[in-house]
Coordinates of C-alpha atoms in Angstrom, one line a residue:
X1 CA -39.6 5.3 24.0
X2 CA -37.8 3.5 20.8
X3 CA -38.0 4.2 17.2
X4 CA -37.0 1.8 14.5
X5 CA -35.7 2.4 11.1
X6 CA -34.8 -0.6 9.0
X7 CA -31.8 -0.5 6.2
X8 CA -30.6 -3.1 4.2
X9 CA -26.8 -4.0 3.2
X10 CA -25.9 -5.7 0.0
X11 CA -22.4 -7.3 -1.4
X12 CA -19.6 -8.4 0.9
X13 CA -17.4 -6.1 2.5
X14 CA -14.5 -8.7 3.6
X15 CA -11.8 -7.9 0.8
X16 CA -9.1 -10.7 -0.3
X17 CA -5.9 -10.7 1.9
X18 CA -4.0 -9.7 -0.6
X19 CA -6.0 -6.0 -0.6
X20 CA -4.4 -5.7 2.9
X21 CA -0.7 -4.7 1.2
X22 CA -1.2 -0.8 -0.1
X23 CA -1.6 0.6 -3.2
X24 CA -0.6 3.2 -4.9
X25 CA -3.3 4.9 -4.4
X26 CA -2.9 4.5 -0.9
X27 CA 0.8 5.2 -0.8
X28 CA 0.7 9.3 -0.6
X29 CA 1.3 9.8 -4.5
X30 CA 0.5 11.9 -6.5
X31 CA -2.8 10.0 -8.3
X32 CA -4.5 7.1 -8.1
X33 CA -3.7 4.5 -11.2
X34 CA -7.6 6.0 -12.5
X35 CA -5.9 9.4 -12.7
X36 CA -2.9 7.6 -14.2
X37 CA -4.8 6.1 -16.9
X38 CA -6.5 9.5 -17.5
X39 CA -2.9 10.8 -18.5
X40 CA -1.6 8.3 -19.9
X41 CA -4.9 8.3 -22.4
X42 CA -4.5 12.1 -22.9
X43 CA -0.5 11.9 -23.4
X44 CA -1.3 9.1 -26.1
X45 CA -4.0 11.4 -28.4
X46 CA -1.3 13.9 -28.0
X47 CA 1.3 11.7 -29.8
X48 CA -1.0 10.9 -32.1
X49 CA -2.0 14.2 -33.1
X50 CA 1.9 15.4 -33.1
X51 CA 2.7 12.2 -35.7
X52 CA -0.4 13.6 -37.5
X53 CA 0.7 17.6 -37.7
X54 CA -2.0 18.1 -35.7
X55 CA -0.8 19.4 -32.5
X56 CA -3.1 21.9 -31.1
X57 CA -2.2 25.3 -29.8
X58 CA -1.8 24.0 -25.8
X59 CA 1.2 21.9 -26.0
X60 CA 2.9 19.5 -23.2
X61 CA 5.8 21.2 -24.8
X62 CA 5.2 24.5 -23.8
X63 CA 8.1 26.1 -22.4
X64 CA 5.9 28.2 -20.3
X65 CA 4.7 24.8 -18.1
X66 CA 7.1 24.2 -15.1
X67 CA 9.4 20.9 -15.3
X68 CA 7.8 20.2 -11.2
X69 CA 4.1 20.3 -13.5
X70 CA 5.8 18.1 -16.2
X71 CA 7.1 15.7 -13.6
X72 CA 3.8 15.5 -11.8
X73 CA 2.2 14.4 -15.4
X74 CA 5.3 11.5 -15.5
X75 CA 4.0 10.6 -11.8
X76 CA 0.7 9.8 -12.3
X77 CA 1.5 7.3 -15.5
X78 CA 2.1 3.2 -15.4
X79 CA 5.8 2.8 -15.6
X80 CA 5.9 1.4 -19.4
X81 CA 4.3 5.0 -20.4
X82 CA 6.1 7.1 -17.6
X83 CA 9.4 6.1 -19.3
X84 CA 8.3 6.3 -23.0
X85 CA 7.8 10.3 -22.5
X86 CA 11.0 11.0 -23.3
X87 CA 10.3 10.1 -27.0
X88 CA 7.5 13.1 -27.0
X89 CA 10.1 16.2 -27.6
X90 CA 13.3 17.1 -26.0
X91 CA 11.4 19.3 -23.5
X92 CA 10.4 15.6 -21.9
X93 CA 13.9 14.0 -22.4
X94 CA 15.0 13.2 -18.9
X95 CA 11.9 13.8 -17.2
X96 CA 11.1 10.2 -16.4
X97 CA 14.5 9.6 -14.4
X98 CA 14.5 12.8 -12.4
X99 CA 11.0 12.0 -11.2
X100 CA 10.9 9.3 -8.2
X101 CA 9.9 6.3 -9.4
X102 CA 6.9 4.4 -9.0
X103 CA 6.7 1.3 -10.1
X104 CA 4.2 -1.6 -10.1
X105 CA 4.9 -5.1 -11.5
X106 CA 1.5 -5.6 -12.9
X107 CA 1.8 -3.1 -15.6
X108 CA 5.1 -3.9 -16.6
X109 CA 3.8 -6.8 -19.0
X110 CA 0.5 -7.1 -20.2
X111 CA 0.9 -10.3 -21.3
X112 CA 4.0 -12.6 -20.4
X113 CA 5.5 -15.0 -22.3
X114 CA 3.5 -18.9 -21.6
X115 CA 5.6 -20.8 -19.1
X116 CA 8.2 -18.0 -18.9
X117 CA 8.7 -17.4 -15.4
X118 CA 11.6 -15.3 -15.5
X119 CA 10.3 -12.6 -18.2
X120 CA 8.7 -10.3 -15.8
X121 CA 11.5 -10.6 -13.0
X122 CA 13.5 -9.8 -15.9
X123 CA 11.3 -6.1 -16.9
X124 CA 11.5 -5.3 -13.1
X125 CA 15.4 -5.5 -13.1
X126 CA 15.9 -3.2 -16.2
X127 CA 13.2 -0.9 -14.3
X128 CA 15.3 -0.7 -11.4
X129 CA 18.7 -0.4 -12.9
X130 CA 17.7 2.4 -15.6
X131 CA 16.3 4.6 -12.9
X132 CA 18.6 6.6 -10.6
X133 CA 16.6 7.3 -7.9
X134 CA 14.7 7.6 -5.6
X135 CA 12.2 4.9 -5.4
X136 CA 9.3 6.7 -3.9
X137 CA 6.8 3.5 -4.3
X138 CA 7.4 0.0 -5.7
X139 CA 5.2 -2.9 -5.4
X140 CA 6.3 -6.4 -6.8
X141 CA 3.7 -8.7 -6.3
X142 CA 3.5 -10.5 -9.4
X143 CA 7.2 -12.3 -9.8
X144 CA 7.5 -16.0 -9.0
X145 CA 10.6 -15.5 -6.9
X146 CA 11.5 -19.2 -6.8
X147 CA 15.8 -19.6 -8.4
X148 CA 15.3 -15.8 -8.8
X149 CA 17.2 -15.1 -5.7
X150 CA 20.2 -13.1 -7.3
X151 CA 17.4 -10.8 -8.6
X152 CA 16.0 -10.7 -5.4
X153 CA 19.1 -9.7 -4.4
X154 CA 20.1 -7.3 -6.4
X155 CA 16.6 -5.7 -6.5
X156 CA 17.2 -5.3 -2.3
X157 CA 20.7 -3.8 -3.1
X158 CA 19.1 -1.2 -5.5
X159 CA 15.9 -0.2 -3.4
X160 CA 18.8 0.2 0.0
X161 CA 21.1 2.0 -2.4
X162 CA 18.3 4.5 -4.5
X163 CA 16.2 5.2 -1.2
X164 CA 13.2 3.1 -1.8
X165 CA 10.2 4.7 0.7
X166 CA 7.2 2.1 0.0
X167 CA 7.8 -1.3 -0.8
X168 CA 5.2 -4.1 -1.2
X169 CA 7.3 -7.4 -1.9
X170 CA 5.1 -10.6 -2.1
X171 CA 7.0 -14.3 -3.4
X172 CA 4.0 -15.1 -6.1
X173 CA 2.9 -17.7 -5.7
X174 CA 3.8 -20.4 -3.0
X175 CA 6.4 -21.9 -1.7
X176 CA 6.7 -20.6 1.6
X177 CA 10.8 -22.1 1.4
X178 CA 11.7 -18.9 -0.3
X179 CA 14.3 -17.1 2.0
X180 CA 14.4 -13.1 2.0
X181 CA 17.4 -11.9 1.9
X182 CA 19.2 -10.0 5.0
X183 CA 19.9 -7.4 2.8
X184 CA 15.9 -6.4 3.3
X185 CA 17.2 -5.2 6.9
X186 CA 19.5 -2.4 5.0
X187 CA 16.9 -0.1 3.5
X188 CA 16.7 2.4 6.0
X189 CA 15.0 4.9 3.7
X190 CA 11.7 2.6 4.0
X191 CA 8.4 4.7 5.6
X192 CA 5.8 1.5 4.6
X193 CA 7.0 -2.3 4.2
X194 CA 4.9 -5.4 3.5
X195 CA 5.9 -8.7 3.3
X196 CA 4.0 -11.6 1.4
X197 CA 5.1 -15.6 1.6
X198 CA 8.7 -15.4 2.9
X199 CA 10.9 -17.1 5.3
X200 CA 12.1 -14.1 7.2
X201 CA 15.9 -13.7 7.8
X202 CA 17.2 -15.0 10.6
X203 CA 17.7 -11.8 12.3
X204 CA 20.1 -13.4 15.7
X205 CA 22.8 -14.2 12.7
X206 CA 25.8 -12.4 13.7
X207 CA 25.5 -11.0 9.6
X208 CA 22.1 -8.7 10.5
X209 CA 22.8 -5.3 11.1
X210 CA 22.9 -4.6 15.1
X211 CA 19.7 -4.4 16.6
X212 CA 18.6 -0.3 17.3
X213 CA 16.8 2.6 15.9
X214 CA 19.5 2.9 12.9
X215 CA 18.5 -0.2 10.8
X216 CA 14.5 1.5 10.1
X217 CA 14.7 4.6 11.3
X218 CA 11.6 6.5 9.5
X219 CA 9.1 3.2 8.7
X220 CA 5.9 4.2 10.1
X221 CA 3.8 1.5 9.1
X222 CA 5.0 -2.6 8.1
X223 CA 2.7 -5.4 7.4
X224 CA 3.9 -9.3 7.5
X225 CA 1.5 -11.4 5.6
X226 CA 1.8 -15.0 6.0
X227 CA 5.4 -14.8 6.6
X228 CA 7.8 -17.6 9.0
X229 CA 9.7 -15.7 11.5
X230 CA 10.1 -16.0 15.3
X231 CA 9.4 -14.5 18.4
X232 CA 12.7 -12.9 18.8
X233 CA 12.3 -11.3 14.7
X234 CA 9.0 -9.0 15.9
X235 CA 11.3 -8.2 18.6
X236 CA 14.3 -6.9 16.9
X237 CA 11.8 -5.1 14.0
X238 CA 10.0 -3.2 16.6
X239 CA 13.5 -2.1 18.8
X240 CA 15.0 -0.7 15.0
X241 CA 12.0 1.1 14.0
X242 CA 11.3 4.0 16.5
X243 CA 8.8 5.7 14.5
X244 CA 6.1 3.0 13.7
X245 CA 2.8 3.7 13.8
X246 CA 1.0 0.7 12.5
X247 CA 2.4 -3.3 12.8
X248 CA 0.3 -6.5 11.2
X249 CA 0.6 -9.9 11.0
X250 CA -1.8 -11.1 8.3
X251 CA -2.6 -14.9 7.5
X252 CA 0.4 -15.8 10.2
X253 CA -0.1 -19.4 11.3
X254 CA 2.1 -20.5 14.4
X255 CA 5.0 -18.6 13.5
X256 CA 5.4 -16.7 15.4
X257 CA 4.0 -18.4 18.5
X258 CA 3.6 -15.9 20.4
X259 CA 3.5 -11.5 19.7
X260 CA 5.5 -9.7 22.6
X261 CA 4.9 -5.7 21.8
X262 CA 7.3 -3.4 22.9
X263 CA 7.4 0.3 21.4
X264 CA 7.1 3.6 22.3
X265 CA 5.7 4.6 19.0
X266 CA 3.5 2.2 18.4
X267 CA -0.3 3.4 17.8
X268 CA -2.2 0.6 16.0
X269 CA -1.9 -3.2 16.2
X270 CA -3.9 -5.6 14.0
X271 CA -3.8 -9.7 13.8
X272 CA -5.6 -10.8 10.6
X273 CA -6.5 -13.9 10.3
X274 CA -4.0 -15.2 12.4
X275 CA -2.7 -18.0 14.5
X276 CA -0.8 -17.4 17.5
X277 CA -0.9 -18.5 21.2
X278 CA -0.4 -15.1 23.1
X279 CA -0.6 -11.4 22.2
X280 CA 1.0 -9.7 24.9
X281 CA 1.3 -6.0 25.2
X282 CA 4.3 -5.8 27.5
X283 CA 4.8 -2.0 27.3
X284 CA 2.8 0.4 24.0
X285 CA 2.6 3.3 25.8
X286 CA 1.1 5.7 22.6
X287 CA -1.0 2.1 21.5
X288 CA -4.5 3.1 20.6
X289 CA -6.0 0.2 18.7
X290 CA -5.8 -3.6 19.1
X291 CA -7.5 -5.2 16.3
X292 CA -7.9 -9.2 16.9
X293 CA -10.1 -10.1 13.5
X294 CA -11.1 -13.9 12.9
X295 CA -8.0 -15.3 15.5
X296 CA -9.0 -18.6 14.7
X297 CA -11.5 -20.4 16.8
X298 CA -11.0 -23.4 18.2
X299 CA -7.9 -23.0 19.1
X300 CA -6.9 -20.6 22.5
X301 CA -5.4 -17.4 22.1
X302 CA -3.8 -15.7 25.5
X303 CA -4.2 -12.2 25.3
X304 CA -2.5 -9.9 27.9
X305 CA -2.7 -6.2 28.6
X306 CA 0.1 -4.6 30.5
X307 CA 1.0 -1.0 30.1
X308 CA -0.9 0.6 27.2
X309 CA -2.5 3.7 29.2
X310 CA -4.4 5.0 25.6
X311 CA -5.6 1.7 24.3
X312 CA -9.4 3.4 23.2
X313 CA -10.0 0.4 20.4
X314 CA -9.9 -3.4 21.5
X315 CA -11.8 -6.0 19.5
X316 CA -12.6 -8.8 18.6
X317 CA -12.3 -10.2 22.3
X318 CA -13.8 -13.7 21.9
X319 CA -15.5 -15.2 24.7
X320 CA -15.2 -19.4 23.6
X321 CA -11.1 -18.6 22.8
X322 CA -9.4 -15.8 24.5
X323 CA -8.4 -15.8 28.3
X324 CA -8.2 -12.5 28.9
X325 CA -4.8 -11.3 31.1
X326 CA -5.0 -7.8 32.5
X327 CA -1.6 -6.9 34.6
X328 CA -0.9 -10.2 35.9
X329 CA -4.7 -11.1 36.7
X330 CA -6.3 -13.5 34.7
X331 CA -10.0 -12.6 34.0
X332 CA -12.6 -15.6 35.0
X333 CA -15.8 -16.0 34.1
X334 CA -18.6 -15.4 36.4
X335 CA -16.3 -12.9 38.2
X336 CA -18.8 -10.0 39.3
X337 CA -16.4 -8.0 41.6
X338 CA -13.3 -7.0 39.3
X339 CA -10.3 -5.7 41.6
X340 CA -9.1 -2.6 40.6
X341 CA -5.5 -3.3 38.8
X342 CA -7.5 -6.0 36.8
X343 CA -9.5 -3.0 34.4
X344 CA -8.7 -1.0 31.4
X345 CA -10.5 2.4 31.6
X346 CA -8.8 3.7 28.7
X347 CA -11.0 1.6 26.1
X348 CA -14.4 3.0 24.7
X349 CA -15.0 1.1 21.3
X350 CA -15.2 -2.4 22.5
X351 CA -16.0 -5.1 20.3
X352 CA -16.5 -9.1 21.4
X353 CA -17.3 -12.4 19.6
X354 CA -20.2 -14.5 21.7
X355 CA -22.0 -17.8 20.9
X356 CA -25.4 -16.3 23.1
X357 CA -26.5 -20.3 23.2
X358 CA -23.3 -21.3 25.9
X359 CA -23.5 -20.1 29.3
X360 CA -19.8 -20.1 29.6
X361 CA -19.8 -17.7 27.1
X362 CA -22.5 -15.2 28.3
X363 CA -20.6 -15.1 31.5
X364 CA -17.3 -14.3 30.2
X365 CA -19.1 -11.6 28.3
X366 CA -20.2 -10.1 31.2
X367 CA -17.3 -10.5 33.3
X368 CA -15.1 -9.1 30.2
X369 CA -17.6 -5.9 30.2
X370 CA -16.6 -5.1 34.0
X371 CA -12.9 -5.1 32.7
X372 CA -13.4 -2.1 30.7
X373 CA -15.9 0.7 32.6
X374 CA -15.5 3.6 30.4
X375 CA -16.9 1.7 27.2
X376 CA -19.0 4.2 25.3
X377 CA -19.4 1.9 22.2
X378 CA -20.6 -1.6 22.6
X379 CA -20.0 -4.0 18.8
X380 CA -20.8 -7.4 19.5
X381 CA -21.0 -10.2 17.0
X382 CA -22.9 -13.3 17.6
X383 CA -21.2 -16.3 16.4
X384 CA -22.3 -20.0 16.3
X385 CA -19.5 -22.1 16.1
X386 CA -21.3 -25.2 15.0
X387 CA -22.4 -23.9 11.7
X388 CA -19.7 -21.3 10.8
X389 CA -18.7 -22.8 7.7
X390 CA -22.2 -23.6 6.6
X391 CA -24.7 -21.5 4.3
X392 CA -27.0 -20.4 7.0
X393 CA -31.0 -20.0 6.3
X394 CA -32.6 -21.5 9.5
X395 CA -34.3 -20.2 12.6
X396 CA -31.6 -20.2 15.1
X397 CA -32.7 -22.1 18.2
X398 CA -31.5 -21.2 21.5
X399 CA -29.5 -23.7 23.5
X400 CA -27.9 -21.7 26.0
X401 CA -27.7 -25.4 28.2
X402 CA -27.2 -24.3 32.1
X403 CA -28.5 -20.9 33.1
X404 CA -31.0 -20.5 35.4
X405 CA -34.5 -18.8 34.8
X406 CA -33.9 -16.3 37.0
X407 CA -30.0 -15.4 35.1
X408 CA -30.6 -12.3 33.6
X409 CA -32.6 -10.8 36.6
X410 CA -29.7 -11.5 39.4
X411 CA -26.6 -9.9 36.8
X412 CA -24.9 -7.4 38.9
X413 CA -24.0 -4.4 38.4
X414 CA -22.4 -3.6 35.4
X415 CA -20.8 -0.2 35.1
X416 CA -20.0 0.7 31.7
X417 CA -23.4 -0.5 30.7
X418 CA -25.2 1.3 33.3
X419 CA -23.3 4.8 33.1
X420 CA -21.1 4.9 29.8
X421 CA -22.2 3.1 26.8
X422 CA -24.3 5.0 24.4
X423 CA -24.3 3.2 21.4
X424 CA -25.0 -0.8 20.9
X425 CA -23.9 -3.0 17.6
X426 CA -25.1 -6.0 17.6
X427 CA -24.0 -8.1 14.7
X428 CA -25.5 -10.9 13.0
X429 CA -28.9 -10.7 15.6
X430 CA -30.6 -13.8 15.2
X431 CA -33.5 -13.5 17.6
X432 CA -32.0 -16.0 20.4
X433 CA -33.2 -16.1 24.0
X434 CA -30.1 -15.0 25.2
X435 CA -29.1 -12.0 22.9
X436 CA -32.7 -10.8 22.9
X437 CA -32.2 -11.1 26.6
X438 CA -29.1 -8.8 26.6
X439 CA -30.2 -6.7 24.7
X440 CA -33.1 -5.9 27.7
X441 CA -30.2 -5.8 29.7
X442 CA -28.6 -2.9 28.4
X443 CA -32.2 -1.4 27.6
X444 CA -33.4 -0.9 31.4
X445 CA -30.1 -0.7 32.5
X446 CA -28.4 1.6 30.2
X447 CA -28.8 5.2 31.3
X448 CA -27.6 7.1 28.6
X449 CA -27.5 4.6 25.8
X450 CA -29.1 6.7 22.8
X451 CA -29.4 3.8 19.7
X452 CA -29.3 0.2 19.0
X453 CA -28.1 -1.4 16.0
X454 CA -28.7 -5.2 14.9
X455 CA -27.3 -6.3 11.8
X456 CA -29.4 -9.1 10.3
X457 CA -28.3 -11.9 9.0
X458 CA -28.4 -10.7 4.8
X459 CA -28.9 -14.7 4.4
X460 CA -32.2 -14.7 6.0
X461 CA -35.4 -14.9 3.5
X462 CA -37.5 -12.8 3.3
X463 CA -40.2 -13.9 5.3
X464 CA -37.6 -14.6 7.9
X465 CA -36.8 -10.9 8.1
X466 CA -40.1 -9.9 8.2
X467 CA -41.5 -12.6 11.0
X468 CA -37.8 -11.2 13.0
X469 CA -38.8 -7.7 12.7
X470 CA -42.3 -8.2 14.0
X471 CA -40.8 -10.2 17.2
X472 CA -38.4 -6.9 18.3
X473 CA -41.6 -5.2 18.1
X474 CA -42.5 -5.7 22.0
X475 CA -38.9 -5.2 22.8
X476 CA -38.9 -1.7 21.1
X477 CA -42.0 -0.9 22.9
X478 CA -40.5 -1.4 26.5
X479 CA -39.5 1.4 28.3
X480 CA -35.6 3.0 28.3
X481 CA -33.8 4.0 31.3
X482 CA -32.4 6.7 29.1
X483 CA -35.7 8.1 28.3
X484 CA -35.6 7.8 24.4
X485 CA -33.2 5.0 22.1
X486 CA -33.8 4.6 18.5
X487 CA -33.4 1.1 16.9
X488 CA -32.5 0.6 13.9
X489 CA -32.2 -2.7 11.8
X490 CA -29.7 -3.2 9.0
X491 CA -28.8 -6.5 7.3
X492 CA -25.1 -7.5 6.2
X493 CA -23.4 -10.7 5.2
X494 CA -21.4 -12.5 7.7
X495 CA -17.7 -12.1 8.4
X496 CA -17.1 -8.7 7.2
X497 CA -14.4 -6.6 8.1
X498 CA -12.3 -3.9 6.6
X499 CA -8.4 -4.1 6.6
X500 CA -7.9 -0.3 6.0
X501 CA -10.6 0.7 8.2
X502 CA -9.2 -1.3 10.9
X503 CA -5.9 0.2 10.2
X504 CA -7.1 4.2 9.9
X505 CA -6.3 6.1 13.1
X506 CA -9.0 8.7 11.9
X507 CA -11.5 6.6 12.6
X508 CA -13.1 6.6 16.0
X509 CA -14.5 3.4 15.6
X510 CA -13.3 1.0 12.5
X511 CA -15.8 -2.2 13.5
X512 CA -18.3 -2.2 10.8
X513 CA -22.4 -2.2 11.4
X514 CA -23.4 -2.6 7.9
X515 CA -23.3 0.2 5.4
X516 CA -27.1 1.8 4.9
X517 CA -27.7 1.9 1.1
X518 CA -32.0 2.0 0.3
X519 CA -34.5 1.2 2.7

């Protein structure tokens, strides 16, 4: 037996790229900027009723309130008010610069000078050089970094020199010619680093600090976002930071070529967005998650598994652009018996890209599902690469072109299907033969399978929806070879997909199926 429940989905989960670099309120501080704002508001009335006589009898002043409670007050405020604390009463003078600092360009001026481009390097630099230390979290996003390189130098010579933990440093806005300095590769005190629109240093130069666990020895987690640096640059950052945890490469086109991942710390990897013509996981042996989101179709991506022995989270595996290397097998479609070396049992959150309308494609699908036999969760999201960039309100047709009639009854045995998988996403259903085909498939097939989702279209009318939901009637009427497998239906706009879920080891399972909100 099946039930169905239906759920809808509204707004657009797919944040802009530049939500990928942290925020504060990301970065293990004390606050977020609400709670800062909260403070900062109280702290003002304060002043005002102290310049009015008005003070009333609980006091920041107090000497009865701890300097560490006084100092977690400073934390929680914007910079420009952090530092103007010192004016409330001796008690505060000093505060500001034995608190570490945190600092964010985009509250440093509310409104800069027209056509000045140098005004708000210029407030960072003060910022920097008044404060002794320690830089507990600074994001610059906001500078336009071009013929500001001896600020940009000197910044990288303060953040090495006052221990600088978090740093977010993005060249706003273009060029991509803007050089980071070396000098980047001397802040060893970094635990988070992201990189926006730089040319990285060149880090072969005899001048870059020897390649080993000393140049980033407690960075955890670093993020390139559509940076130019080679092959050999990934290498040397992974070899100096023995403690990562989490490594992107957001909006990278073509440079690098080619991700070789070596580290015995690494747990999470994500491409995002990204060009590149191989991922190859030469030795991860702690790797747990390989996020591939939107690798750009239409171009081919080789992506090869070698020793990762806990790699539980792999997706999106896409079927039209990604030849799939396991050891040194390379996985074919149509293959039905896979040899054992050529399988990842490790993996049980799966998730694969499929145009359900090419044969070629629903093969590789199939033959990519034998690869991985302990797949509990199945995420699949039906693409159509013909219409991708179009607004999409029509009745998909199938044109799956060259399978026979008789396909779906002579697929062999598949054993994660049959034995493991227990929960099926299928996202952006759009009633093809094919995927309603599949989804029978893993209904008479899947023995322990307990729910089915299938996100809908959001872009579908009305009428649409309602005409879809009566045709997965029948299919929700057959019988289970589990015995009982709920359905339910949500609907969700196309190309969603959460950075910091992706990138959250608590997660069991970061691919998204829609958020329920009203029925």
């Amino acid at each position: 037996m099946a039930t169905f429940t239906i759920a809808s989905c509204a707004g657009d989960d797919l944040a802009a790229v530049a939500a990928a670099c942290p925020t504060s309120s990301t970065a293990g501080v004390p606050a977020s900027m609400t709670d800062a704002r909260k403070t900062e508001s109280c702290c003002a009335k304060r002043e005002q009723q102290n310049e009015a006589g008005n003070c009333g009898p609980i006091c920041f002043s107090h000497p009865a309130l701890p300097d560490d409670l006084l100092r977690n007050v400073v934390s929680r405020l914007t910079v420009k008010d952090a530092a103007r604390t010192a004016a409330l009463s001796s008690r505060w003078n000093g505060l500001w610069t034995s608190t570490p600092l945190i600092l964010e360009d985009r509250y440093l001026l509310a409104q800069p000078p027209s056509g000045d481009r140098s005004a708000l390097p210029a407030a960072v630099s003060r910022v920097l050089a008044s404060h002794p230390g320690p830089f507990r979290w600074v994001s610059l996003s906001r500078s336009f970094m071009v013929n500001q390189q001896e600020a940009l130098a000197n910044w990288l010579r303060l953040f090495a020199d006052k221990g600088v933990e978090t740093l977010v440093l993005v060249n706003r806005p273009w060029p991509l010619g803007v050089a980071l300095p070396e000098s980047i590769l001397r802040c060893s005190s970094l635990r988070r680093l992201y990189l926006g629109v730089w040319l990285f240093p060149d880090t072969s130069r005899p001048t870059a600090p020897p390649r080993g666990p000393g140049v980033f020895p407690r960075l955890q987690e670093l993020g390139i976002c559509h940076t130019m640096m080679r092959e050999r640059d990934i290498e040397y950052l992974l070899a100096c930071s023995p403690e990562l945890k989490i490594f992107a490469l957001i909006l990278s086109y073509g440079f690098p070529e080619r991700v070789p991942i070596t580290s015995n710390s690494l747990c999470c990897l994500l491409l995002w967005f990204t060009i590149v013509d191989e991922v190859d996981i030469v030795a991860a042996p702690l790797l747990q998650r390989l996020i591939l989101f939107w690798l750009h179709r239409g171009g081919t991506t080789r992506v090869k598994i070698g020793y990762a022995p806990k790699l539980t989270v792999l997706g999106y595996l896409d079927t039209a652009n990604h030849v799939l290397q396991i050891g040194n097998t390379t996985i074919k479609a149509g293959v039905t018996n896979v040899i054992p070396n050529a399988v990842v049992p490790s993996v049980k959150v799966l998730a694969l890209n499929v145009d359900f309308r090419v044969a070629d494609e629903v093969k590789t699908l199939l033959t990519f599902l034998r690869c991985f036999p302990q797949v509990e969760t199945l995420h699949i999201k039906v693409s159509h690469n013909d219409d991708e960039s179009e607004d999409e309100e029509q009745d998909y047709k199938d044109t799956a072109g060259n399978l026979t009639s008789t396909f779906w009854e002579e697929v062999g045995p598949i054993e994660c299907v049959e034995s493991r998988v227990k929960k099926v996403v299928i996202d952006q259903f759009s009633m093809g033969d094919n995927e309603i085909e599949f989804l029978m498939l893993c209904k008479l097939r899947a023995k322990v399978m307990h729910k089915v989702v299938l996100v809908l279209p959001v872009e579908l009318s009305p009428n649409a929806l309602t005409e879809n939901i009566w045709k997965l009637l029948p299919l929700g009427a057959a019988n289970c070879a589990s015995g009982s497998c709920e359905f339910a239906l949500h609907t969700r706009p196309r190309f969603t997909c959460d950075y910091r879920g992706a990138s959250d080891l608590s997660l069991s399972d970061p691919f998204p199926e829609g958020i329920v909100l009203n029925c």
